[in-house]
Short mmCIF file of C-alpha atoms and ligand atoms in Angstrom, two decimals:
data_model
loop_
_atom_site.label_atom_id
_atom_site.label_comp_id
_atom_site.label_asym_id
_atom_site.label_seq_id
_atom_site.Cartn_x
_atom_site.Cartn_y
_atom_site.Cartn_z
CA MET A 1 173.34 86.42 56.81
CA LYS A 2 172.28 83.78 54.32
CA TYR A 3 173.14 84.41 50.65
CA ILE A 4 170.59 83.05 48.20
CA ALA A 5 170.64 83.33 44.41
CA PHE A 6 167.28 83.01 42.71
CA LEU A 7 167.47 81.12 39.46
CA SER A 8 164.98 81.13 36.58
CA PHE A 9 167.34 79.23 34.21
CA GLY A 10 167.27 82.29 31.96
CA LYS A 11 170.55 83.80 30.82
CA ASP A 12 170.70 86.59 33.42
CA SER A 13 170.25 84.48 36.53
CA LEU A 14 172.63 81.83 35.18
CA ALA A 15 175.25 84.45 34.23
CA GLN A 16 174.94 85.90 37.72
CA ILE A 17 175.73 82.53 39.32
CA ILE A 18 178.80 82.12 37.10
CA LYS A 19 179.98 85.63 38.10
CA ILE A 20 179.33 84.93 41.81
CA LYS A 21 181.60 81.90 41.52
CA GLU A 22 184.23 83.76 39.48
CA LEU A 23 184.31 86.64 41.95
CA GLN A 24 184.21 84.24 44.92
CA LEU A 25 181.23 86.01 46.45
CA PRO A 26 179.35 84.32 49.29
CA LEU A 27 176.63 81.91 48.15
CA ASP A 28 174.74 79.54 50.44
CA GLU A 29 171.87 78.43 48.22
CA VAL A 30 170.56 78.56 44.68
CA VAL A 31 166.77 78.48 44.61
CA TYR A 32 164.35 77.86 41.74
CA VAL A 33 160.59 78.37 42.00
CA ASP A 34 159.06 75.49 40.08
CA ILE A 35 155.70 76.77 38.83
CA ARG A 36 153.39 73.91 37.85
CA PHE A 37 150.60 73.98 35.28
CA ASP A 38 149.26 70.84 36.95
CA LYS A 39 150.93 68.14 38.97
CA ASP A 40 152.36 66.48 35.85
CA ILE A 41 153.19 69.43 33.58
CA SER A 42 155.69 72.18 34.33
CA GLY A 43 154.76 75.81 33.81
CA GLU A 44 157.99 76.34 31.89
CA HIS A 45 158.00 76.51 28.13
CA PRO A 46 158.28 72.81 27.11
CA ALA A 47 161.76 73.35 25.61
CA MET A 48 162.92 75.00 28.82
CA ALA A 49 161.36 72.28 30.99
CA ALA A 50 163.18 69.61 28.98
CA TRP A 51 166.51 71.48 29.28
CA ILE A 52 166.48 72.32 33.00
CA PRO A 53 167.80 68.91 34.15
CA THR A 54 170.76 69.35 31.76
CA ALA A 55 171.47 72.81 33.17
CA GLU A 56 171.22 71.49 36.72
CA LYS A 57 173.77 68.79 35.92
CA ILE A 58 176.16 71.40 34.50
CA LEU A 59 175.77 73.54 37.63
CA LEU A 60 176.48 70.54 39.81
CA ASP A 61 179.45 69.24 37.79
CA ARG A 62 181.11 72.60 37.08
CA PHE A 63 180.29 74.57 40.21
CA GLY A 64 179.20 72.03 42.83
CA ILE A 65 175.77 73.71 43.00
CA LYS A 66 172.66 71.70 43.79
CA VAL A 67 169.56 73.74 42.97
CA LYS A 68 166.81 73.82 45.59
CA HIS A 69 163.27 73.64 44.14
CA LEU A 70 160.34 75.42 45.78
CA THR A 71 156.78 74.81 44.59
CA ALA A 72 153.43 76.31 45.54
CA LYS A 73 150.96 74.00 47.23
CA TYR A 74 148.47 74.44 44.38
CA THR A 75 149.00 74.48 40.63
CA PHE A 76 147.84 76.95 37.97
CA ARG A 77 145.01 74.61 37.04
CA ASP A 78 143.95 74.23 40.68
CA TYR A 79 143.63 78.00 41.06
CA PHE A 80 142.00 78.46 37.66
CA TYR A 81 139.04 76.35 38.81
CA ARG A 82 138.96 77.70 42.37
CA ILE A 83 135.81 79.70 43.19
CA LYS A 84 136.37 83.34 44.09
CA GLN A 85 135.13 84.27 47.55
CA LYS A 86 135.83 88.00 47.39
CA GLY A 87 136.58 90.87 45.01
CA ASN A 88 135.07 91.00 41.54
CA HIS A 89 133.33 87.96 40.07
CA ILE A 90 132.46 86.32 43.41
CA GLY A 91 131.13 82.85 42.68
CA ASP A 92 133.06 82.53 39.41
CA ASN A 93 136.27 80.61 39.19
CA TYR A 94 139.56 82.52 38.99
CA GLY A 95 139.76 81.81 35.27
CA TYR A 96 142.54 83.35 33.23
CA PRO A 97 144.57 86.02 35.05
CA TYR A 98 144.27 89.62 33.92
CA ILE A 99 147.40 91.01 32.28
CA VAL A 100 147.73 93.71 34.96
CA GLY A 101 147.95 92.23 38.45
CA ALA A 102 147.94 88.61 37.27
CA TRP A 103 146.83 86.43 40.19
CA CYS A 104 149.26 83.68 39.27
CA ASN A 105 152.44 85.69 39.85
CA ALA A 106 151.66 86.17 43.54
CA ARG A 107 150.17 82.76 44.23
CA LEU A 108 152.56 80.57 42.26
CA LYS A 109 155.79 82.52 42.72
CA LEU A 110 156.04 85.54 45.02
CA ASP A 111 154.16 84.01 47.95
CA VAL A 112 156.31 80.89 47.67
CA ILE A 113 159.48 82.99 47.94
CA ASP A 114 158.09 85.08 50.81
CA THR A 115 157.04 82.01 52.77
CA TYR A 116 160.46 80.47 52.32
CA ILE A 117 162.36 83.61 53.30
CA SER A 118 160.12 84.12 56.35
CA SER A 119 160.84 80.56 57.47
CA LEU A 120 164.57 81.33 57.72
CA HIS A 121 165.94 82.62 60.99
CA ASP A 122 168.78 84.51 59.32
CA THR A 123 168.67 87.80 57.55
CA VAL A 124 168.98 87.20 53.82
CA CYS A 125 170.85 88.60 50.85
CA GLU A 126 168.92 87.76 47.69
CA TYR A 127 170.87 87.81 44.45
CA ILE A 128 168.55 88.72 41.58
CA GLY A 129 169.86 88.57 38.01
CA ILE A 130 169.16 92.05 36.67
CA ALA A 131 171.41 93.30 33.88
CA ALA A 132 173.06 96.72 33.77
CA ASP A 133 170.71 97.85 30.97
CA GLU A 134 167.65 97.26 33.16
CA THR A 135 168.00 100.30 35.42
CA PRO A 136 164.29 100.85 36.26
CA ARG A 137 163.97 97.19 37.30
CA TYR A 138 167.09 97.47 39.45
CA GLN A 139 165.79 100.66 41.08
CA ARG A 140 162.49 98.97 41.87
CA LEU A 141 164.43 96.10 43.44
CA MET A 142 166.51 98.43 45.61
CA ARG A 143 163.34 100.04 46.96
CA ARG A 144 162.37 96.63 48.36
CA ASN A 145 165.38 96.40 50.73
CA ASN A 146 164.19 95.91 54.29
CA GLU A 147 165.37 94.70 57.70
CA LYS A 148 165.06 91.04 56.77
CA VAL A 149 166.22 91.06 53.14
CA VAL A 150 168.78 93.01 51.16
CA TYR A 151 168.88 92.63 47.40
CA LYS A 152 171.91 92.51 45.14
CA SER A 153 172.44 92.11 41.44
CA VAL A 154 175.97 91.09 40.57
CA LEU A 155 175.31 91.75 36.88
CA PHE A 156 174.07 95.29 37.45
CA GLU A 157 176.81 96.13 39.93
CA ASN A 158 179.48 94.93 37.47
CA GLY A 159 178.05 96.74 34.45
CA ILE A 160 177.09 93.53 32.62
CA ILE A 161 174.34 94.09 30.06
CA GLU A 162 171.84 91.51 28.78
CA ARG A 163 173.78 90.73 25.61
CA GLU A 164 176.93 90.07 27.64
CA ALA A 165 175.05 87.63 29.86
CA PHE A 166 174.80 85.30 26.85
CA GLU A 167 178.58 85.43 26.40
CA ILE A 168 179.13 84.55 30.07
CA CYS A 169 176.82 81.52 29.79
CA ARG A 170 177.99 80.28 26.39
CA PRO A 171 181.32 78.61 27.40
CA PHE A 172 179.42 76.53 29.96
CA ASP A 173 176.62 75.51 27.55
CA LEU A 174 174.22 77.28 29.86
CA ILE A 175 172.03 78.94 27.23
CA SER A 176 168.49 77.61 27.20
CA PRO A 177 167.13 76.42 23.83
CA VAL A 178 164.14 78.77 24.24
CA TYR A 179 166.35 81.65 23.08
CA SER A 180 166.91 79.99 19.72
CA ASN A 181 163.36 80.79 18.55
CA GLY A 182 164.38 84.44 18.25
CA GLY A 183 162.74 86.18 21.16
CA PHE A 184 160.73 84.09 23.61
CA ARG A 185 160.23 86.45 26.56
CA GLY A 186 160.47 83.75 29.19
CA GLY A 187 157.83 82.88 31.73
CA CYS A 188 155.14 80.24 31.68
CA TRP A 189 153.84 78.69 28.46
CA PHE A 190 150.28 79.57 29.54
CA CYS A 191 151.10 83.20 30.37
CA VAL A 192 148.43 85.70 29.34
CA LYS A 193 151.21 88.29 28.91
CA GLN A 194 152.93 86.46 26.10
CA CYS A 195 152.88 87.99 22.63
CA TYR A 196 151.00 86.61 19.65
CA ALA A 197 154.30 85.35 18.18
CA ASP A 198 154.88 83.14 21.23
CA LEU A 199 151.28 81.91 21.08
CA TYR A 200 151.78 81.13 17.39
CA ASP A 201 154.90 79.13 18.32
CA LEU A 202 152.88 77.23 20.94
CA TRP A 203 150.04 76.54 18.47
CA LYS A 204 152.45 75.36 15.76
CA ASN A 205 154.99 73.38 17.77
CA TYR A 206 153.06 72.30 20.87
CA PRO A 207 149.46 71.90 19.67
CA SER A 208 148.37 69.77 22.61
CA TYR A 209 149.41 72.58 25.02
CA PHE A 210 147.56 75.19 22.94
CA SER A 211 144.45 73.00 22.79
CA VAL A 212 144.37 72.68 26.59
CA LEU A 213 144.29 76.47 26.88
CA VAL A 214 141.48 76.72 24.31
CA GLU A 215 139.46 74.11 26.20
CA MET A 216 140.00 75.88 29.55
CA GLU A 217 138.91 79.19 28.06
CA LYS A 218 135.36 77.75 27.87
CA ASP A 219 135.43 77.58 31.68
CA SER A 220 136.85 81.07 32.25
CA HIS A 221 134.72 84.17 32.89
CA ASN A 222 137.19 86.14 30.78
CA THR A 223 138.99 85.46 27.52
CA PHE A 224 142.72 84.69 27.41
CA LYS A 225 143.53 88.06 25.83
CA PRO A 226 141.44 91.12 26.78
CA ARG A 227 139.47 91.41 23.55
CA LEU A 228 140.33 88.20 21.78
CA SER A 229 139.63 84.59 22.58
CA LEU A 230 142.18 81.89 21.93
CA LYS A 231 139.65 80.18 19.69
CA GLU A 232 139.48 83.27 17.47
CA LEU A 233 143.25 83.56 17.49
CA MET A 234 143.58 79.88 16.56
CA GLU A 235 141.23 80.44 13.60
CA ARG A 236 143.44 83.31 12.44
CA PHE A 237 146.51 81.08 12.67
CA GLU A 238 144.70 78.35 10.73
CA ASN A 239 143.88 80.94 8.04
CA GLY A 240 147.56 81.82 7.58
CA TYR A 241 148.12 84.67 10.05
CA ILE A 242 151.75 84.62 11.23
CA PRO A 243 152.40 87.33 13.83
CA GLU A 244 155.62 89.28 13.60
CA ARG A 245 158.02 89.17 16.48
CA ARG A 246 158.74 92.72 17.67
CA LYS A 247 161.84 92.16 19.72
CA THR A 248 164.71 89.88 18.77
CA ARG A 249 167.52 88.92 21.08
S1 LIG B 301 155.04 84.16 33.86
FE1 LIG B 301 152.92 84.77 33.47
S2 LIG B 301 151.73 82.90 33.92
FE2 LIG B 301 153.73 82.62 34.87
S3 LIG B 301 153.44 83.36 36.96
FE3 LIG B 301 154.25 85.08 35.76
S4 LIG B 301 152.40 86.20 35.09
FE4 LIG B 301 151.74 84.17 35.76
#
């Protein structure tokens, strides 16, 4: 069996790797799915993208881990402009994903993992960083066990909750700067699921990124948010609207 830890560079997956090493559990590979906005720009929040090389150096120096990168053949932008051949909106481009069943999650991440796992001759144990206070997520993961892949979460199985994951990462300087803005949910900077507070942060601190999304919206059959265009949201921001952040970490 091949033991693979999937890494997002968030606190949970990093804390899990530290625990795997501490507990001397088997680990053959650490894998990161590198989602691309286009060939030059990462899908990660810009602060996360800038920090990842630092985190990779720490993993190499402290734990001897070299992270393997997997990337989809096509980028978010490639798919956005691809013409749909079936389903709803045949003849339109993919445009922005819908919040439920976002096309990007399968094409840019899940399919990449599946293709990689299928290419391996061994059976696989996938370590997924799910904290002990995420029971429904863990239960969903366990339902996915099959003949080829078994799933494990070292955090869940050792009763480590999300808050404690920070404390495990802290001594190794393995806490991404994205957490310092008070509640960034993780995921891509162009994610349609992000809250207005994260979009405000993007508009304020990374205006060129926000502008790209506004421009692309002109080419999408749907708006970025279900009943609100990014252009309208931008006008609200310009008029002083500052969204409140619901959840703080
Ligand atoms: S984080 Fe959002 S944009 Fe990125 S793949 Fe997942 S659903 Fe798509």
